[in-house]
Amino acid sequence: MKFIECPRDAMQGWPHQISTAAKTDYLNALLEIGFDTLDFGSFVSPKAVPQMADTAAVLKGLRPGNRTKLLAIVANLRGAEEAVGYEAIDYLGFPFSLSETFQLRNTNKTIEQSLAEVQAIQELCIKNGKQLVVYLSMGFGNPYGDPYSPEVVLQWAETFAGLNIGILSLADTVGVAEPDNIATLFSRLIPAYPGIEFGAHFHSTPYAWEEKIAAAYNSGCRRFDSALKGIGGCPMAQDELVGNIATENLAAWCARHQVPMPFHITDILDAVQKAEQLFRKDLI
């Protein structure tokens, strides 16, 4: 099981500004745990996501070790050009929505324009020794009436396979995924594209997370995004009830089902305390 911890997802929509020093201290604590990857920040417009304006400054203070890789989100080629200049960054993540409506809302580009961005960013990553992770946003459906079916997801997987994208993460951006749909997608995608690592980035209400994890894991998925305390979700989706899967819940699920983890569950409990200190409700 690969744990992809997503503090960037938790921080980006937090209602008060978190200082650079506080972000850096928190991220360095997470780097000591043993997550496979830390989604630590993003190189996007500070007007769109003010909380991430200091990503470059935060990165300078990080102490990445040998175990945990760093991932930065980018929304266009300009952001990717900045991100690849940092040796410490291993992965660039690009949010590619299967919903035209949401892609315009999230990146101010059409799907066709975004595909061209992916192609250019992939070339940039290859040239600079980075790996591109494409998030298939609205990967389990959307509330906007845009065309969606498992076949749409399969068609896009074929497109990205043709671009030699090595990691595709299906993102449940607005929390609409159901176990049957999750199982259908992963059970079809994983055998069809053995050269691609498929991940799950679920957003969920606090009561629906377990069935989503079980459906994906039982269908072969071994890469899961989560965030401590379940904080986060996409600010562009504008749904306060839908947050990330809580890392402590994911770890507890693994422990109950005897799924090997890259760290001890008590390490997560210590990290939860740090998250509670950083994301204090009384400061809102």
Tab-separated table of C-alpha atoms in Angstrom:
chain	number	residue	atom	x	y	z
A	1	MET	CA	0.000	0.000	0.000
A	2	LYS	CA	1.318	3.409	-0.985
A	3	PHE	CA	0.247	6.298	1.213
A	4	ILE	CA	0.243	9.652	-0.598
A	5	GLU	CA	-0.126	12.259	2.134
A	6	CYS	CA	-1.740	15.492	0.902
A	7	PRO	CA	-1.084	18.425	3.258
A	8	ARG	CA	-1.261	20.751	0.249
A	9	ASP	CA	-4.866	19.658	-0.252
A	10	ALA	CA	-5.553	20.295	3.421
A	11	MET	CA	-3.870	23.697	3.528
A	12	GLN	CA	-5.008	25.251	0.264
A	13	GLY	CA	-8.559	25.969	1.353
A	14	TRP	CA	-7.863	26.699	5.023
A	15	PRO	CA	-9.639	29.952	5.922
A	16	HIS	CA	-6.731	31.736	7.573
A	17	GLN	CA	-3.209	32.104	6.243
A	18	ILE	CA	-0.743	29.557	7.619
A	19	SER	CA	2.747	30.974	8.024
A	20	THR	CA	5.647	29.684	5.957
A	21	ALA	CA	7.438	28.595	9.133
A	22	ALA	CA	4.418	26.649	10.385
A	23	LYS	CA	3.983	24.907	7.027
A	24	THR	CA	7.657	24.022	6.910
A	25	ASP	CA	7.702	22.588	10.436
A	26	TYR	CA	4.584	20.512	9.763
A	27	LEU	CA	5.851	19.153	6.462
A	28	ASN	CA	9.232	18.239	7.946
A	29	ALA	CA	7.433	16.266	10.657
A	30	LEU	CA	5.474	14.414	7.969
A	31	LEU	CA	8.663	13.660	6.051
A	32	GLU	CA	9.906	11.649	9.031
A	33	ILE	CA	6.944	9.244	9.040
A	34	GLY	CA	7.579	7.230	5.906
A	35	PHE	CA	4.820	8.150	3.461
A	36	ASP	CA	5.606	7.152	-0.096
A	37	THR	CA	4.896	10.670	-1.355
A	38	LEU	CA	4.135	14.063	0.148
A	39	ASP	CA	1.864	16.327	-1.915
A	40	PHE	CA	3.428	19.359	-0.282
A	41	GLY	CA	2.520	22.420	-2.367
A	42	SER	CA	1.592	23.865	-5.716
A	43	PHE	CA	2.980	26.260	-8.271
A	44	VAL	CA	-0.237	27.967	-9.284
A	45	SER	CA	-1.515	31.515	-9.422
A	46	PRO	CA	-1.405	33.123	-5.947
A	47	LYS	CA	-4.624	34.916	-6.871
A	48	ALA	CA	-6.354	31.583	-7.383
A	49	VAL	CA	-4.863	29.843	-4.332
A	50	PRO	CA	-3.313	32.424	-1.969
A	51	GLN	CA	-2.380	29.798	0.631
A	52	MET	CA	0.121	28.255	-1.797
A	53	ALA	CA	1.900	31.497	-2.742
A	54	ASP	CA	4.895	30.580	-0.563
A	55	THR	CA	5.451	27.060	-1.920
A	56	ALA	CA	8.958	27.894	-3.174
A	57	ALA	CA	9.902	29.371	0.217
A	58	VAL	CA	8.489	26.339	2.038
A	59	LEU	CA	10.431	23.985	-0.211
A	60	LYS	CA	13.719	25.644	0.714
A	61	GLY	CA	13.144	24.714	4.357
A	62	LEU	CA	12.227	21.072	3.823
A	63	ARG	CA	14.468	18.171	4.744
A	64	PRO	CA	13.455	15.404	2.325
A	65	GLY	CA	14.953	12.041	3.232
A	66	ASN	CA	15.510	8.885	1.247
A	67	ARG	CA	12.019	7.445	1.693
A	68	THR	CA	9.430	10.108	0.942
A	69	LYS	CA	9.188	11.761	-2.476
A	70	LEU	CA	7.884	15.271	-3.027
A	71	LEU	CA	4.980	16.099	-5.346
A	72	ALA	CA	3.916	19.582	-6.421
A	73	ILE	CA	0.681	20.418	-8.202
A	74	VAL	CA	0.810	22.554	-11.342
A	75	ALA	CA	-2.070	23.846	-13.428
A	76	ASN	CA	-0.222	24.987	-16.538
A	77	LEU	CA	3.118	24.948	-18.331
A	78	ARG	CA	4.318	28.102	-16.585
A	79	GLY	CA	3.937	26.454	-13.183
A	80	ALA	CA	5.601	23.296	-14.447
A	81	GLU	CA	8.568	25.282	-15.751
A	82	GLU	CA	9.061	26.690	-12.261
A	83	ALA	CA	8.581	23.359	-10.482
A	84	VAL	CA	11.070	21.348	-12.564
A	85	GLY	CA	13.807	23.773	-11.536
A	86	TYR	CA	13.821	22.305	-8.015
A	87	GLU	CA	15.931	19.189	-7.621
A	88	ALA	CA	14.043	18.066	-4.497
A	89	ILE	CA	10.749	17.681	-6.384
A	90	ASP	CA	10.170	14.196	-7.797
A	91	TYR	CA	6.628	14.454	-9.155
A	92	LEU	CA	4.491	17.086	-10.827
A	93	GLY	CA	0.758	16.580	-10.508
A	94	PHE	CA	-1.697	17.946	-13.071
A	95	PRO	CA	-5.476	18.078	-12.451
A	96	PHE	CA	-7.173	16.972	-15.671
A	97	SER	CA	-10.935	17.059	-15.373
A	98	LEU	CA	-13.208	14.782	-17.363
A	99	SER	CA	-15.839	17.496	-16.927
A	100	GLU	CA	-15.483	20.431	-19.298
A	101	THR	CA	-17.373	22.611	-16.849
A	102	PHE	CA	-15.048	21.838	-13.970
A	103	GLN	CA	-11.868	22.079	-16.052
A	104	LEU	CA	-12.823	25.615	-17.000
A	105	ARG	CA	-13.614	26.401	-13.370
A	106	ASN	CA	-10.421	24.833	-12.037
A	107	THR	CA	-7.792	25.879	-14.600
A	108	ASN	CA	-9.628	28.299	-16.921
A	109	LYS	CA	-8.940	25.997	-19.871
A	110	THR	CA	-10.987	23.612	-21.960
A	111	ILE	CA	-10.297	19.893	-21.953
A	112	GLU	CA	-8.662	20.205	-25.378
A	113	GLN	CA	-6.396	23.012	-24.163
A	114	SER	CA	-5.580	21.040	-21.009
A	115	LEU	CA	-4.566	17.992	-23.028
A	116	ALA	CA	-2.090	20.167	-24.927
A	117	GLU	CA	-0.756	21.377	-21.552
A	118	VAL	CA	-0.310	17.770	-20.399
A	119	GLN	CA	1.654	16.946	-23.539
A	120	ALA	CA	3.958	19.941	-23.050
A	121	ILE	CA	4.410	19.252	-19.330
A	122	GLN	CA	5.165	15.585	-19.975
A	123	GLU	CA	7.930	16.581	-22.395
A	124	LEU	CA	9.282	19.007	-19.805
A	125	CYS	CA	9.227	16.336	-17.088
A	126	ILE	CA	11.076	13.813	-19.245
A	127	LYS	CA	13.704	16.415	-20.122
A	128	ASN	CA	14.234	17.321	-16.462
A	129	GLY	CA	14.070	13.865	-14.869
A	130	LYS	CA	10.662	14.330	-13.213
A	131	GLN	CA	7.554	12.162	-13.382
A	132	LEU	CA	4.118	13.512	-14.226
A	133	VAL	CA	1.100	12.339	-12.239
A	134	VAL	CA	-2.199	13.049	-13.981
A	135	TYR	CA	-5.255	13.309	-11.743
A	136	LEU	CA	-8.439	12.358	-13.561
A	137	SER	CA	-10.645	14.862	-11.779
A	138	MET	CA	-14.360	14.029	-11.750
A	139	GLY	CA	-13.150	10.483	-12.421
A	140	PHE	CA	-16.254	8.919	-10.875
A	141	GLY	CA	-18.903	11.310	-12.164
A	142	ASN	CA	-19.825	14.982	-11.940
A	143	PRO	CA	-22.827	17.091	-10.902
A	144	TYR	CA	-22.604	19.422	-13.886
A	145	GLY	CA	-24.344	17.325	-16.519
A	146	ASP	CA	-21.192	16.753	-18.578
A	147	PRO	CA	-20.957	13.369	-20.334
A	148	TYR	CA	-19.669	10.629	-18.031
A	149	SER	CA	-19.418	6.844	-18.081
A	150	PRO	CA	-16.738	4.243	-17.307
A	151	GLU	CA	-16.043	4.190	-21.041
A	152	VAL	CA	-15.113	7.883	-20.925
A	153	VAL	CA	-12.540	7.124	-18.235
A	154	LEU	CA	-11.182	4.187	-20.229
A	155	GLN	CA	-10.861	6.343	-23.346
A	156	TRP	CA	-8.847	8.948	-21.454
A	157	ALA	CA	-6.666	6.249	-19.898
A	158	GLU	CA	-5.866	5.098	-23.424
A	159	THR	CA	-4.975	8.663	-24.417
A	160	PHE	CA	-2.624	9.121	-21.478
A	161	ALA	CA	-1.098	5.697	-21.979
A	162	GLY	CA	-0.195	6.913	-25.458
A	163	LEU	CA	1.657	9.837	-23.855
A	164	ASN	CA	3.571	7.411	-21.584
A	165	ILE	CA	2.021	8.838	-18.417
A	166	GLY	CA	3.117	6.413	-15.712
A	167	ILE	CA	0.705	7.362	-12.918
A	168	LEU	CA	-3.012	8.105	-13.228
A	169	SER	CA	-4.957	8.916	-10.087
A	170	LEU	CA	-8.744	8.807	-10.249
A	171	ALA	CA	-10.069	11.748	-8.231
A	172	ASP	CA	-13.500	11.716	-6.619
A	173	THR	CA	-13.526	15.499	-6.645
A	174	VAL	CA	-17.059	16.032	-5.347
A	175	GLY	CA	-17.527	12.781	-3.442
A	176	VAL	CA	-19.951	11.075	-5.818
A	177	ALA	CA	-18.111	7.743	-6.149
A	178	GLU	CA	-20.058	4.615	-5.263
A	179	PRO	CA	-18.485	1.211	-4.505
A	180	ASP	CA	-19.874	-0.384	-7.678
A	181	ASN	CA	-18.478	2.357	-9.895
A	182	ILE	CA	-15.126	2.277	-8.092
A	183	ALA	CA	-14.852	-1.487	-8.490
A	184	THR	CA	-15.861	-1.345	-12.151
A	185	LEU	CA	-13.237	1.233	-13.031
A	186	PHE	CA	-10.243	-0.220	-11.195
A	187	SER	CA	-11.023	-3.808	-12.156
A	188	ARG	CA	-11.056	-2.769	-15.826
A	189	LEU	CA	-8.226	-0.227	-15.844
A	190	ILE	CA	-5.551	-2.056	-13.852
A	191	PRO	CA	-5.430	-5.224	-15.992
A	192	ALA	CA	-5.762	-3.230	-19.217
A	193	TYR	CA	-2.752	-0.983	-18.512
A	194	PRO	CA	-0.121	-2.909	-16.534
A	195	GLY	CA	2.447	-0.206	-17.255
A	196	ILE	CA	0.414	2.467	-15.453
A	197	GLU	CA	0.147	2.838	-11.687
A	198	PHE	CA	-3.454	3.720	-10.845
A	199	GLY	CA	-4.280	5.620	-7.693
A	200	ALA	CA	-7.373	6.741	-5.819
A	201	HIS	CA	-7.875	10.285	-4.561
A	202	PHE	CA	-11.180	10.087	-2.751
A	203	HIS	CA	-13.169	12.947	-1.299
A	204	SER	CA	-15.906	11.820	0.997
A	205	THR	CA	-18.271	12.667	3.803
A	206	PRO	CA	-16.995	11.373	7.152
A	207	TYR	CA	-19.331	8.379	6.911
A	208	ALA	CA	-18.733	7.005	3.399
A	209	TRP	CA	-14.955	6.658	3.250
A	210	GLU	CA	-14.560	3.010	4.258
A	211	GLU	CA	-16.655	1.498	1.496
A	212	LYS	CA	-14.709	3.519	-1.069
A	213	ILE	CA	-11.332	2.338	0.215
A	214	ALA	CA	-12.489	-1.282	0.324
A	215	ALA	CA	-13.909	-1.190	-3.207
A	216	ALA	CA	-10.704	0.249	-4.657
A	217	TYR	CA	-8.337	-2.005	-2.701
A	218	ASN	CA	-10.310	-5.158	-3.484
A	219	SER	CA	-10.181	-4.201	-7.167
A	220	GLY	CA	-6.383	-3.971	-7.178
A	221	CYS	CA	-5.639	-0.332	-6.295
A	222	ARG	CA	-2.593	0.055	-4.065
A	223	ARG	CA	-2.038	3.823	-4.239
A	224	PHE	CA	-4.198	6.006	-1.999
A	225	ASP	CA	-4.217	9.752	-1.370
A	226	SER	CA	-5.299	10.969	2.055
A	227	ALA	CA	-4.823	13.848	4.495
A	228	LEU	CA	-4.501	13.816	8.253
A	229	LYS	CA	-7.817	14.561	9.995
A	230	GLY	CA	-9.568	14.435	6.615
A	231	ILE	CA	-9.029	18.148	6.105
A	232	GLY	CA	-9.274	19.533	2.600
A	233	GLY	CA	-11.064	18.905	-0.617
A	234	CYS	CA	-11.070	21.005	-3.730
A	235	PRO	CA	-11.890	24.686	-3.041
A	236	MET	CA	-13.123	25.036	-6.617
A	237	ALA	CA	-15.807	22.393	-5.959
A	238	GLN	CA	-17.407	24.526	-3.241
A	239	ASP	CA	-18.732	21.681	-1.078
A	240	GLU	CA	-17.830	22.069	2.575
A	241	LEU	CA	-19.276	18.671	3.502
A	242	VAL	CA	-16.853	16.746	1.315
A	243	GLY	CA	-13.255	16.435	2.514
A	244	ASN	CA	-10.286	14.145	2.028
A	245	ILE	CA	-10.066	10.619	3.358
A	246	ALA	CA	-8.449	10.895	6.793
A	247	THR	CA	-5.009	9.281	6.839
A	248	GLU	CA	-5.583	7.926	10.337
A	249	ASN	CA	-8.744	6.186	9.094
A	250	LEU	CA	-6.916	4.713	6.138
A	251	ALA	CA	-4.140	3.447	8.429
A	252	ALA	CA	-6.665	1.966	10.855
A	253	TRP	CA	-8.402	0.211	7.950
A	254	CYS	CA	-5.081	-1.273	6.857
A	255	ALA	CA	-4.357	-2.451	10.397
A	256	ARG	CA	-7.768	-4.131	10.704
A	257	HIS	CA	-7.340	-5.925	7.391
A	258	GLN	CA	-3.668	-6.815	7.936
A	259	VAL	CA	-2.522	-4.712	4.990
A	260	PRO	CA	1.209	-3.950	5.354
A	261	MET	CA	2.023	-0.267	5.903
A	262	PRO	CA	5.334	1.596	5.514
A	263	PHE	CA	5.127	2.982	9.072
A	264	HIS	CA	3.724	2.111	12.479
A	265	ILE	CA	0.214	3.278	13.203
A	266	THR	CA	1.400	5.103	16.330
A	267	ASP	CA	3.428	7.394	14.056
A	268	ILE	CA	0.143	8.495	12.520
A	269	LEU	CA	-1.327	9.268	15.925
A	270	ASP	CA	1.616	11.553	16.681
A	271	ALA	CA	1.114	13.263	13.331
A	272	VAL	CA	-2.586	13.768	14.038
A	273	GLN	CA	-1.643	15.775	17.119
A	274	LYS	CA	0.583	17.982	14.981
A	275	ALA	CA	-2.270	18.463	12.507
A	276	GLU	CA	-4.607	19.446	15.336
A	277	GLN	CA	-2.140	22.117	16.387
A	278	LEU	CA	-1.767	23.485	12.854
A	279	PHE	CA	-5.425	23.355	11.820
A	280	ARG	CA	-6.953	24.931	14.915
A	281	LYS	CA	-10.635	25.786	14.673
A	282	ASP	CA	-10.279	28.510	17.286
A	283	LEU	CA	-8.090	30.472	14.887
A	284	ILE	CA	-10.746	30.620	12.191
